[in-house]
Coordinates of C-alpha atoms and ligand atoms in Angstrom, one line a residue:
M13 CA -1.1 -81.4 -8.8
T14 CA -3.3 -83.7 -6.8
D15 CA -5.3 -82.7 -3.8
M16 CA -3.3 -84.3 -1.0
N17 CA -6.3 -84.4 1.3
Q18 CA -7.7 -87.2 -0.8
K19 CA -6.9 -90.6 0.7
L20 CA -8.8 -92.6 -1.9
F21 CA -8.0 -92.8 -5.6
R22 CA -9.9 -94.5 -8.4
L23 CA -7.3 -96.6 -10.0
A24 CA -9.7 -98.2 -12.4
P25 CA -13.5 -98.7 -12.7
N26 CA -14.7 -100.5 -9.6
L27 CA -11.2 -100.2 -8.0
N28 CA -10.7 -97.5 -5.4
I29 CA -7.5 -97.7 -3.5
C30 CA -5.9 -96.0 -0.4
R31 CA -3.2 -93.8 -1.8
V32 CA -0.7 -95.1 0.8
V33 CA -0.5 -98.8 -0.1
N34 CA 0.9 -101.3 2.5
G35 CA 4.0 -103.0 1.0
M36 CA 4.5 -106.7 1.9
W37 CA 8.0 -107.3 0.6
Q38 CA 9.0 -107.0 4.3
V39 CA 7.4 -110.4 5.1
A40 CA 9.6 -112.2 2.6
G41 CA 12.8 -112.3 4.7
G42 CA 15.7 -109.9 5.2
H43 CA 13.6 -107.5 7.3
G44 CA 13.6 -109.3 10.6
N45 CA 11.5 -112.2 11.9
I46 CA 7.8 -111.8 11.2
D47 CA 5.5 -113.4 13.8
R48 CA 2.4 -114.6 12.1
E49 CA -0.1 -113.7 14.8
S50 CA 1.3 -110.2 15.4
A51 CA 1.4 -109.6 11.6
L52 CA -2.2 -110.6 11.2
A53 CA -3.2 -108.4 14.2
D54 CA -1.4 -105.5 12.6
M55 CA -3.1 -106.1 9.2
L56 CA -6.4 -105.7 11.0
R57 CA -5.3 -102.4 12.6
Y58 CA -4.1 -101.0 9.2
H59 CA -7.4 -102.1 7.6
E60 CA -9.5 -100.4 10.4
A61 CA -7.5 -97.2 9.9
G62 CA -8.4 -97.1 6.2
F63 CA -5.1 -98.5 4.9
T64 CA -7.0 -101.2 2.9
T65 CA -4.7 -101.6 -0.1
W66 CA -1.9 -104.2 0.0
D67 CA 1.0 -104.8 -2.4
L68 CA 2.4 -108.3 -2.5
A69 CA 3.9 -110.8 -4.9
D70 CA 4.1 -114.5 -5.6
I71 CA 7.8 -114.3 -4.7
Y72 CA 7.3 -112.4 -1.3
G73 CA 7.4 -115.6 0.8
P74 CA 4.1 -116.0 2.7
A75 CA 2.6 -112.7 1.6
E76 CA -0.2 -114.2 -0.5
N77 CA -1.0 -116.7 2.3
F78 CA -1.2 -113.8 4.8
I79 CA -3.8 -112.1 2.6
G80 CA -5.8 -115.4 2.5
E81 CA -5.7 -115.8 6.3
F82 CA -6.5 -112.2 6.8
R83 CA -9.5 -112.4 4.6
N84 CA -10.7 -115.5 6.6
R85 CA -10.4 -113.6 9.9
L86 CA -12.2 -110.6 8.5
I87 CA -15.1 -112.8 7.6
E88 CA -15.1 -114.3 11.1
Q89 CA -14.8 -111.0 12.9
K90 CA -16.8 -108.6 10.7
G91 CA -18.7 -110.6 8.2
V92 CA -18.2 -111.3 4.5
K93 CA -19.3 -107.8 3.4
E94 CA -16.0 -106.5 5.0
L95 CA -14.0 -108.2 2.2
D96 CA -15.4 -105.6 -0.3
K97 CA -13.1 -103.0 1.5
I98 CA -9.8 -104.7 0.8
Q99 CA -7.7 -104.4 -2.4
S100 CA -4.8 -106.8 -2.7
F101 CA -2.4 -106.5 -5.6
T102 CA -0.1 -109.4 -6.3
K103 CA 2.6 -109.9 -8.9
W104 CA 3.7 -112.7 -11.1
V105 CA 7.4 -112.8 -11.5
P106 CA 8.3 -115.8 -13.7
Q107 CA 11.7 -116.9 -14.8
P108 CA 12.4 -115.6 -18.3
N109 CA 12.0 -118.9 -20.1
I110 CA 9.4 -120.2 -22.6
I111 CA 5.9 -119.3 -21.3
T112 CA 2.9 -121.5 -22.1
Q113 CA -0.7 -120.9 -21.6
S114 CA -0.9 -123.7 -19.0
M115 CA 2.0 -122.2 -17.0
V116 CA 0.3 -118.9 -16.8
K117 CA -3.0 -120.5 -15.8
K118 CA -1.3 -122.6 -13.1
S119 CA 0.6 -119.6 -11.6
I120 CA -2.5 -117.5 -11.4
E121 CA -4.5 -120.3 -9.9
S122 CA -1.8 -120.7 -7.3
S123 CA -2.2 -117.0 -6.3
L124 CA -6.0 -117.2 -6.3
S125 CA -5.8 -120.2 -4.0
R126 CA -3.2 -118.7 -1.6
M127 CA -5.1 -115.4 -1.4
R128 CA -8.4 -117.2 -1.2
V129 CA -10.0 -115.0 -3.8
S130 CA -11.9 -115.9 -7.0
S131 CA -10.4 -113.0 -8.9
L132 CA -7.2 -111.0 -8.5
D133 CA -7.9 -107.3 -8.1
L134 CA -4.7 -106.3 -9.9
L135 CA -2.0 -108.6 -11.3
Q136 CA 1.3 -106.9 -11.8
F137 CA 3.6 -108.7 -14.3
H138 CA 7.4 -108.5 -14.0
W139 CA 9.9 -109.7 -16.6
W140 CA 13.7 -110.0 -16.0
D141 CA 15.0 -110.0 -19.6
Y142 CA 13.7 -108.1 -22.6
N143 CA 16.0 -110.2 -24.9
N144 CA 13.6 -113.0 -24.2
A145 CA 10.5 -112.1 -26.0
Y146 CA 8.2 -114.5 -24.2
Y147 CA 6.9 -111.7 -22.1
M148 CA 4.5 -110.8 -24.9
D149 CA 3.1 -114.4 -24.9
A150 CA 2.8 -114.1 -21.1
L151 CA 0.9 -110.9 -21.4
K152 CA -1.5 -112.3 -24.0
Y153 CA -2.3 -115.3 -21.8
L154 CA -2.8 -113.0 -18.8
S155 CA -5.2 -110.9 -21.0
D156 CA -7.1 -114.0 -21.7
L157 CA -7.4 -114.7 -18.0
K158 CA -8.7 -111.2 -17.6
N159 CA -11.4 -112.0 -20.1
T160 CA -12.4 -115.1 -18.2
G161 CA -12.5 -113.1 -14.9
S162 CA -9.6 -114.6 -13.0
I163 CA -7.9 -111.2 -13.1
K164 CA -9.8 -108.0 -12.8
H165 CA -7.1 -105.6 -13.9
L166 CA -3.8 -106.3 -15.6
A167 CA -0.7 -104.2 -14.7
L168 CA 3.1 -104.2 -14.9
T169 CA 6.0 -103.6 -12.6
N170 CA 9.5 -102.3 -13.5
F171 CA 8.8 -102.0 -17.2
D172 CA 10.6 -99.2 -19.1
T173 CA 8.8 -96.7 -21.4
E174 CA 10.0 -98.4 -24.6
H175 CA 8.6 -101.8 -23.7
L176 CA 5.5 -100.3 -22.2
Q177 CA 4.9 -98.7 -25.6
M178 CA 5.4 -102.1 -27.4
I179 CA 2.8 -103.6 -25.1
I180 CA 0.3 -100.9 -25.6
D181 CA 0.9 -101.1 -29.4
S182 CA -0.1 -104.8 -29.1
D183 CA -3.5 -103.8 -27.8
I184 CA -2.9 -105.1 -24.3
Q185 CA -4.7 -103.0 -21.8
I186 CA -2.5 -102.0 -18.9
T187 CA -3.9 -100.3 -15.7
S188 CA -0.6 -99.3 -14.0
N189 CA 3.1 -99.7 -13.8
Q190 CA 4.8 -100.2 -10.4
I191 CA 8.2 -98.5 -10.3
Q192 CA 10.8 -97.0 -8.0
F193 CA 10.1 -93.3 -7.7
S194 CA 11.4 -91.0 -4.9
I195 CA 12.9 -87.6 -4.5
I196 CA 16.2 -89.4 -5.1
D197 CA 15.2 -91.6 -8.0
R198 CA 13.3 -89.3 -10.4
R199 CA 13.8 -91.4 -13.5
P200 CA 10.0 -91.7 -14.1
E201 CA 10.0 -87.9 -14.8
V202 CA 12.1 -88.3 -17.9
K203 CA 9.8 -90.4 -20.2
M204 CA 7.5 -92.6 -18.1
I205 CA 5.1 -90.0 -16.7
S206 CA 4.4 -88.3 -20.0
F207 CA 3.8 -91.6 -21.7
C208 CA 1.5 -92.8 -19.0
E209 CA -0.4 -89.5 -19.1
E210 CA -1.0 -89.9 -22.8
H211 CA -2.2 -93.5 -22.4
D212 CA -4.2 -93.2 -19.2
I213 CA -1.9 -95.5 -17.2
R214 CA -1.2 -94.9 -13.5
L215 CA 2.0 -95.3 -11.6
L216 CA 2.4 -97.0 -8.2
A217 CA 5.6 -95.8 -6.6
Y218 CA 7.9 -97.8 -4.3
G219 CA 11.1 -96.9 -2.5
S220 CA 9.7 -93.3 -1.9
I221 CA 11.1 -93.1 1.6
C222 CA 14.2 -95.1 0.6
G223 CA 13.7 -97.9 3.1
G224 CA 13.5 -95.3 6.0
L225 CA 16.6 -93.4 5.0
L226 CA 14.4 -90.4 4.2
S227 CA 13.6 -89.8 7.9
E228 CA 14.7 -87.9 11.0
R229 CA 16.6 -91.0 12.0
Y230 CA 19.4 -90.2 9.6
V231 CA 19.6 -86.4 9.9
G232 CA 23.2 -85.4 11.0
R233 CA 24.3 -89.1 11.1
A234 CA 27.7 -90.3 9.9
E235 CA 27.4 -92.5 6.8
P236 CA 26.1 -95.8 8.0
S237 CA 28.1 -99.0 7.3
A238 CA 26.5 -102.0 5.5
I239 CA 26.2 -103.7 8.9
E240 CA 24.3 -100.8 10.4
L241 CA 21.8 -101.0 7.6
D242 CA 19.9 -104.0 8.9
T243 CA 17.2 -104.5 6.3
L244 CA 17.4 -105.4 2.6
S245 CA 15.4 -102.3 1.9
L246 CA 17.9 -99.9 3.6
R247 CA 20.8 -101.5 1.8
K248 CA 19.0 -101.3 -1.6
Y249 CA 18.3 -97.6 -1.3
K250 CA 21.6 -96.7 0.3
R251 CA 23.2 -98.0 -3.0
M252 CA 20.8 -95.7 -4.9
I253 CA 21.9 -92.7 -2.7
D254 CA 25.5 -93.5 -3.4
T255 CA 24.8 -93.5 -7.2
W256 CA 22.7 -90.4 -6.9
G257 CA 25.3 -88.2 -5.2
G258 CA 26.6 -89.6 -1.9
W259 CA 26.0 -89.1 1.8
N260 CA 27.0 -85.4 2.0
L261 CA 24.5 -84.3 -0.6
F262 CA 22.0 -86.6 1.0
Q263 CA 22.6 -84.8 4.3
N264 CA 21.9 -81.5 2.6
L265 CA 18.6 -83.0 1.3
L266 CA 17.6 -84.3 4.7
L267 CA 18.2 -80.9 6.3
T268 CA 16.0 -79.2 3.7
L269 CA 13.3 -81.8 4.1
S270 CA 13.5 -81.4 7.9
D271 CA 12.8 -77.7 7.6
I272 CA 9.9 -78.3 5.3
A273 CA 8.5 -81.0 7.6
K274 CA 8.6 -78.7 10.6
K275 CA 6.8 -76.0 8.6
H276 CA 3.9 -78.4 7.9
N277 CA 4.0 -80.1 11.3
A278 CA 4.9 -83.3 9.6
S279 CA 7.8 -85.7 9.3
I280 CA 10.5 -86.1 6.6
A281 CA 8.9 -89.4 5.5
N282 CA 5.6 -87.5 5.2
V283 CA 7.2 -84.9 3.0
A284 CA 9.0 -87.5 0.8
T285 CA 5.7 -89.4 0.3
N286 CA 3.6 -86.3 -0.3
Y287 CA 6.1 -85.1 -2.9
I288 CA 5.7 -88.3 -5.0
L289 CA 1.9 -88.5 -4.4
A290 CA 1.5 -85.1 -6.0
K291 CA 3.3 -86.1 -9.2
P292 CA 1.1 -86.6 -12.3
T293 CA -0.2 -90.1 -12.9
V294 CA 0.9 -91.3 -9.5
A295 CA -2.1 -93.3 -8.0
G296 CA -0.3 -94.3 -4.8
V297 CA 2.9 -94.7 -2.9
I298 CA 3.6 -98.1 -1.5
I299 CA 5.3 -98.0 1.9
G300 CA 6.8 -101.2 3.2
V301 CA 5.4 -102.3 6.5
R302 CA 7.3 -104.6 9.0
L303 CA 4.2 -106.1 10.3
G304 CA 4.4 -106.9 14.0
I305 CA 7.9 -105.3 14.3
V306 CA 7.8 -101.6 13.7
D307 CA 4.7 -99.3 13.4
H308 CA 4.7 -96.1 11.4
M309 CA 1.0 -96.2 10.7
N310 CA -0.2 -93.1 12.6
E311 CA 2.8 -91.1 11.4
N312 CA 2.2 -92.1 7.7
A313 CA -1.5 -91.2 8.0
N314 CA -0.4 -87.6 8.4
V315 CA 0.7 -87.5 4.8
F316 CA -2.9 -86.6 3.9
A317 CA -3.0 -83.6 6.2
F318 CA -1.0 -81.1 4.3
D319 CA 0.1 -79.9 0.8
L320 CA 3.6 -78.9 -0.2
D321 CA 3.8 -75.5 -1.7
N322 CA 5.9 -74.3 -4.7
S323 CA 8.7 -73.0 -2.4
D324 CA 9.0 -76.4 -0.7
R325 CA 9.2 -78.1 -4.1
D326 CA 11.7 -75.5 -5.4
S327 CA 14.1 -76.1 -2.4
I328 CA 13.9 -79.9 -2.9
D329 CA 14.5 -79.6 -6.6
A330 CA 17.4 -77.3 -6.1
I331 CA 19.3 -79.9 -4.1
C332 CA 18.4 -82.6 -6.6
G333 CA 19.7 -80.4 -9.3
K334 CA 23.2 -81.0 -7.8
S335 CA 22.9 -84.8 -8.0
N336 CA 23.9 -87.3 -10.8
D337 CA 21.2 -88.0 -13.4
L338 CA 20.1 -91.6 -12.5
F339 CA 18.4 -91.9 -15.9
E340 CA 21.8 -91.4 -17.5
V341 CA 23.6 -93.7 -15.1
I342 CA 21.1 -96.5 -14.7
G343 CA 18.6 -96.1 -17.5
D344 CA 14.8 -95.9 -17.5
C345 CA 12.5 -97.4 -14.9
G346 CA 13.3 -101.0 -14.0
D347 CA 16.7 -101.0 -15.7
E348 CA 18.4 -101.7 -12.4
Y349 CA 16.9 -105.2 -12.6
R350 CA 18.3 -106.0 -16.0
Ligands
NAP424 N1 8.1 -104.1 -7.8 C1 9.3 -104.1 -7.2 O1 10.3 -104.5 -7.8 C2 9.4 -103.7 -5.8 C3 10.7 -103.4 -5.3 C4 10.7 -103.0 -4.0 C5 9.6 -102.7 -3.3 N2 8.4 -103.0 -3.8 C6 7.1 -102.8 -3.0 O2 7.1 -101.6 -2.5 C7 7.0 -101.7 -1.0 C8 7.8 -100.5 -0.4 O3 9.1 -100.5 -0.9 P1 10.4 -100.6 0.1 O4 10.0 -101.4 1.3 O5 11.5 -101.1 -0.8 O6 10.7 -99.1 0.4 P2 10.1 -98.1 1.4 O7 8.7 -98.2 1.5 O8 10.8 -96.8 1.1 O9 10.7 -98.5 2.9 C9 10.0 -99.2 3.8 C10 10.6 -99.0 5.2 O10 10.6 -97.6 5.5 C11 10.5 -97.4 6.9 N3 9.4 -96.5 7.2 C12 8.1 -96.6 6.9 N4 7.4 -95.5 7.3 C13 8.3 -94.7 7.9 C14 8.3 -93.5 8.6 N5 7.1 -92.8 8.7 N6 9.4 -93.0 9.1 C15 10.6 -93.6 9.0 N7 10.7 -94.8 8.4 C16 9.6 -95.3 7.9 C17 10.2 -98.8 7.5 O11 11.5 -99.2 8.0 P3 11.6 -99.7 9.5 O12 10.7 -100.8 9.6 O13 13.1 -100.2 9.6 O14 11.3 -98.6 10.5 C18 9.8 -99.6 6.3 O15 10.2 -101.0 6.5 C19 7.5 -103.1 -0.7 O16 7.1 -103.6 0.5 C20 7.0 -103.8 -1.9 O17 5.6 -104.1 -1.7 C21 8.3 -103.5 -5.1

């Protein structure tokens, strides 16, 4: 178990991160209108509070540009040294077609330019279709760019254990795999965690508070309709809850989490985050932020103030024992995308 009072984690040599990572999918649309100035002001507040690690992607609308503009403002307001405190992790999510060296170079150059950096802290690679074997070419070209310094650390997102194994067997060094991991979606516990432990690979978890469904807001509430669920994130994880065991079982889980949260003077979202952060090989939990719209920053900071005990974990696991096995229904990590 990890000491929960530690906010920082050494993801790789020369790469310390905040264990609660700010997720930027929310600026890509489907989560309300993002006002650029309010978003940039919020980014500064998160940064000043120590939430210095950002998760983004080439496909998250203006997310990479936000990082670029934010870096500019940090230089103006605090000086260039302040940039040493930020870690920004982007993704490359290409179409599963033929991949050439020049395509890879062009895509990475585009991210470098939008983010206004000379080297990417962590590049997370996603691939939609394992039947198309060009992902291995892509990873080899990305490794070359790591050797030239355009990428500091190479990582994956949504890869299953079998393909992660094939990549490691090809001598490609992988720092982390970003995957869905929550009290509801425990598929990483079946194979991924033990493989990562063996190969010194870290996990970055997303969806750990199910888009906000794992919170006081939904305790005792009737099952929400699709219209009531007004973000892409809420709709995504509601589908996961339906597959997991449905709304009644979810309500039992929320009541249990609510009791645990009260005991620790914390919130349900804190308990859900803390539970995943304490799992082996988990470096951080990415929590989506609706910059300039909704602010959970101070509440989420509380995750570092307590540790769950064995009885807390036992009561959570007892409810999950009544759910469907998502590994059986969906498959390994990332299979929901394929
Ligand atoms: N690699 C991938 O394929 C992939 C897929 C999905 C996500 N991600 C990454 O992971 C990040 C997080 O994932 P996600 O957004 O899907 O799921 P999430 O973090 O579980 O959900 C984010 C939402 O949770 C709510 N929330 C945050 N803190 C809260 C609190 N203390 N109490 C109550 N509600 C709270 C907010 O909703 P409100 O604003 O409505 O309050 C927020 O928009 C994304 O931004 C993205 O960077 C990656």
